[in-house]
Amino acid sequence: RDSDARRILEDELRREEDRLAGLKRDYNNGEPERRGEERNYQTYLDRVAQMKAGITRSEADIAALKRELSKLPP
């Protein structure tokens, strides 16, 4: 049972780390590419803020998954 839980958490952690890598790549150090529909600069800034919030949320999820994994026996 613990091995199943560990496997599930490890899979989830791997998916979340891949997701975070993609988010960081798109975020491009705070300067993502502007899209064609973003003629209004505020729209661009809103999307950048959403991306940053997504990265923060993903990092928190990864930390929580690592905490859960550390509670399980090896």
Coordinates of C-alpha atoms in Angstrom, one line a residue:
R1 CA 0.0 0.0 0.0
D2 CA 2.8 2.4 0.9
S3 CA 4.6 1.5 -2.3
D4 CA 1.5 2.3 -4.3
A5 CA 1.2 5.7 -2.6
R6 CA 4.9 6.4 -3.2
R7 CA 4.6 5.5 -6.9
I8 CA 1.5 7.7 -7.3
L9 CA 3.2 10.7 -5.5
E10 CA 6.4 10.2 -7.5
D11 CA 4.4 10.2 -10.8
E12 CA 2.5 13.3 -9.7
L13 CA 5.8 15.0 -8.7
R14 CA 7.4 14.2 -12.0
R15 CA 4.4 15.6 -13.9
E16 CA 4.4 18.8 -11.8
E17 CA 8.1 19.3 -12.3
D18 CA 7.6 19.0 -16.1
R19 CA 4.7 21.5 -15.9
L20 CA 6.9 23.9 -13.9
A21 CA 9.7 23.6 -16.5
G22 CA 7.3 24.5 -19.2
L23 CA 5.9 27.4 -17.3
K24 CA 9.4 28.8 -16.6
R25 CA 10.3 28.4 -20.3
D26 CA 7.2 30.3 -21.4
Y27 CA 7.7 32.9 -18.6
N28 CA 11.2 33.7 -20.1
N29 CA 12.5 35.4 -16.9
G30 CA 9.5 37.7 -16.8
E31 CA 9.5 38.7 -20.4
P32 CA 7.4 36.2 -22.4
E33 CA 6.7 36.8 -26.0
R34 CA 3.8 39.1 -26.7
R35 CA 0.9 37.5 -28.5
G36 CA -0.9 39.1 -31.5
E37 CA -4.1 39.7 -29.5
E38 CA -2.2 41.6 -26.8
R39 CA -2.3 45.0 -28.4
N40 CA -3.2 46.4 -25.0
Y41 CA -0.1 46.4 -22.7
Q42 CA -2.2 45.8 -19.6
T43 CA -3.5 42.5 -21.2
Y44 CA 0.1 41.4 -21.6
L45 CA 0.9 42.4 -18.0
D46 CA -2.1 40.5 -16.7
R47 CA -0.9 37.4 -18.5
V48 CA 2.6 37.8 -17.1
A49 CA 1.1 38.1 -13.6
Q50 CA -1.0 34.9 -14.2
M51 CA 2.1 33.1 -15.4
K52 CA 4.1 34.1 -12.3
A53 CA 1.2 33.0 -10.0
G54 CA 1.1 29.7 -11.8
I55 CA 4.9 29.2 -11.3
T56 CA 4.5 30.1 -7.6
R57 CA 1.6 27.6 -7.2
S58 CA 3.5 24.9 -9.0
E59 CA 6.5 25.4 -6.8
A60 CA 4.3 25.1 -3.7
D61 CA 2.7 21.9 -5.1
I62 CA 6.1 20.4 -5.7
A63 CA 7.2 21.3 -2.1
A64 CA 4.0 19.7 -0.7
L65 CA 4.5 16.5 -2.8
K66 CA 8.1 16.2 -1.6
R67 CA 6.9 16.6 2.0
E68 CA 4.4 13.9 1.5
L69 CA 7.0 11.6 0.0
S70 CA 9.4 12.2 2.9
K71 CA 6.6 11.0 5.3
L72 CA 6.4 7.6 3.5
P73 CA 8.8 4.8 4.4
P74 CA 11.4 4.1 1.7

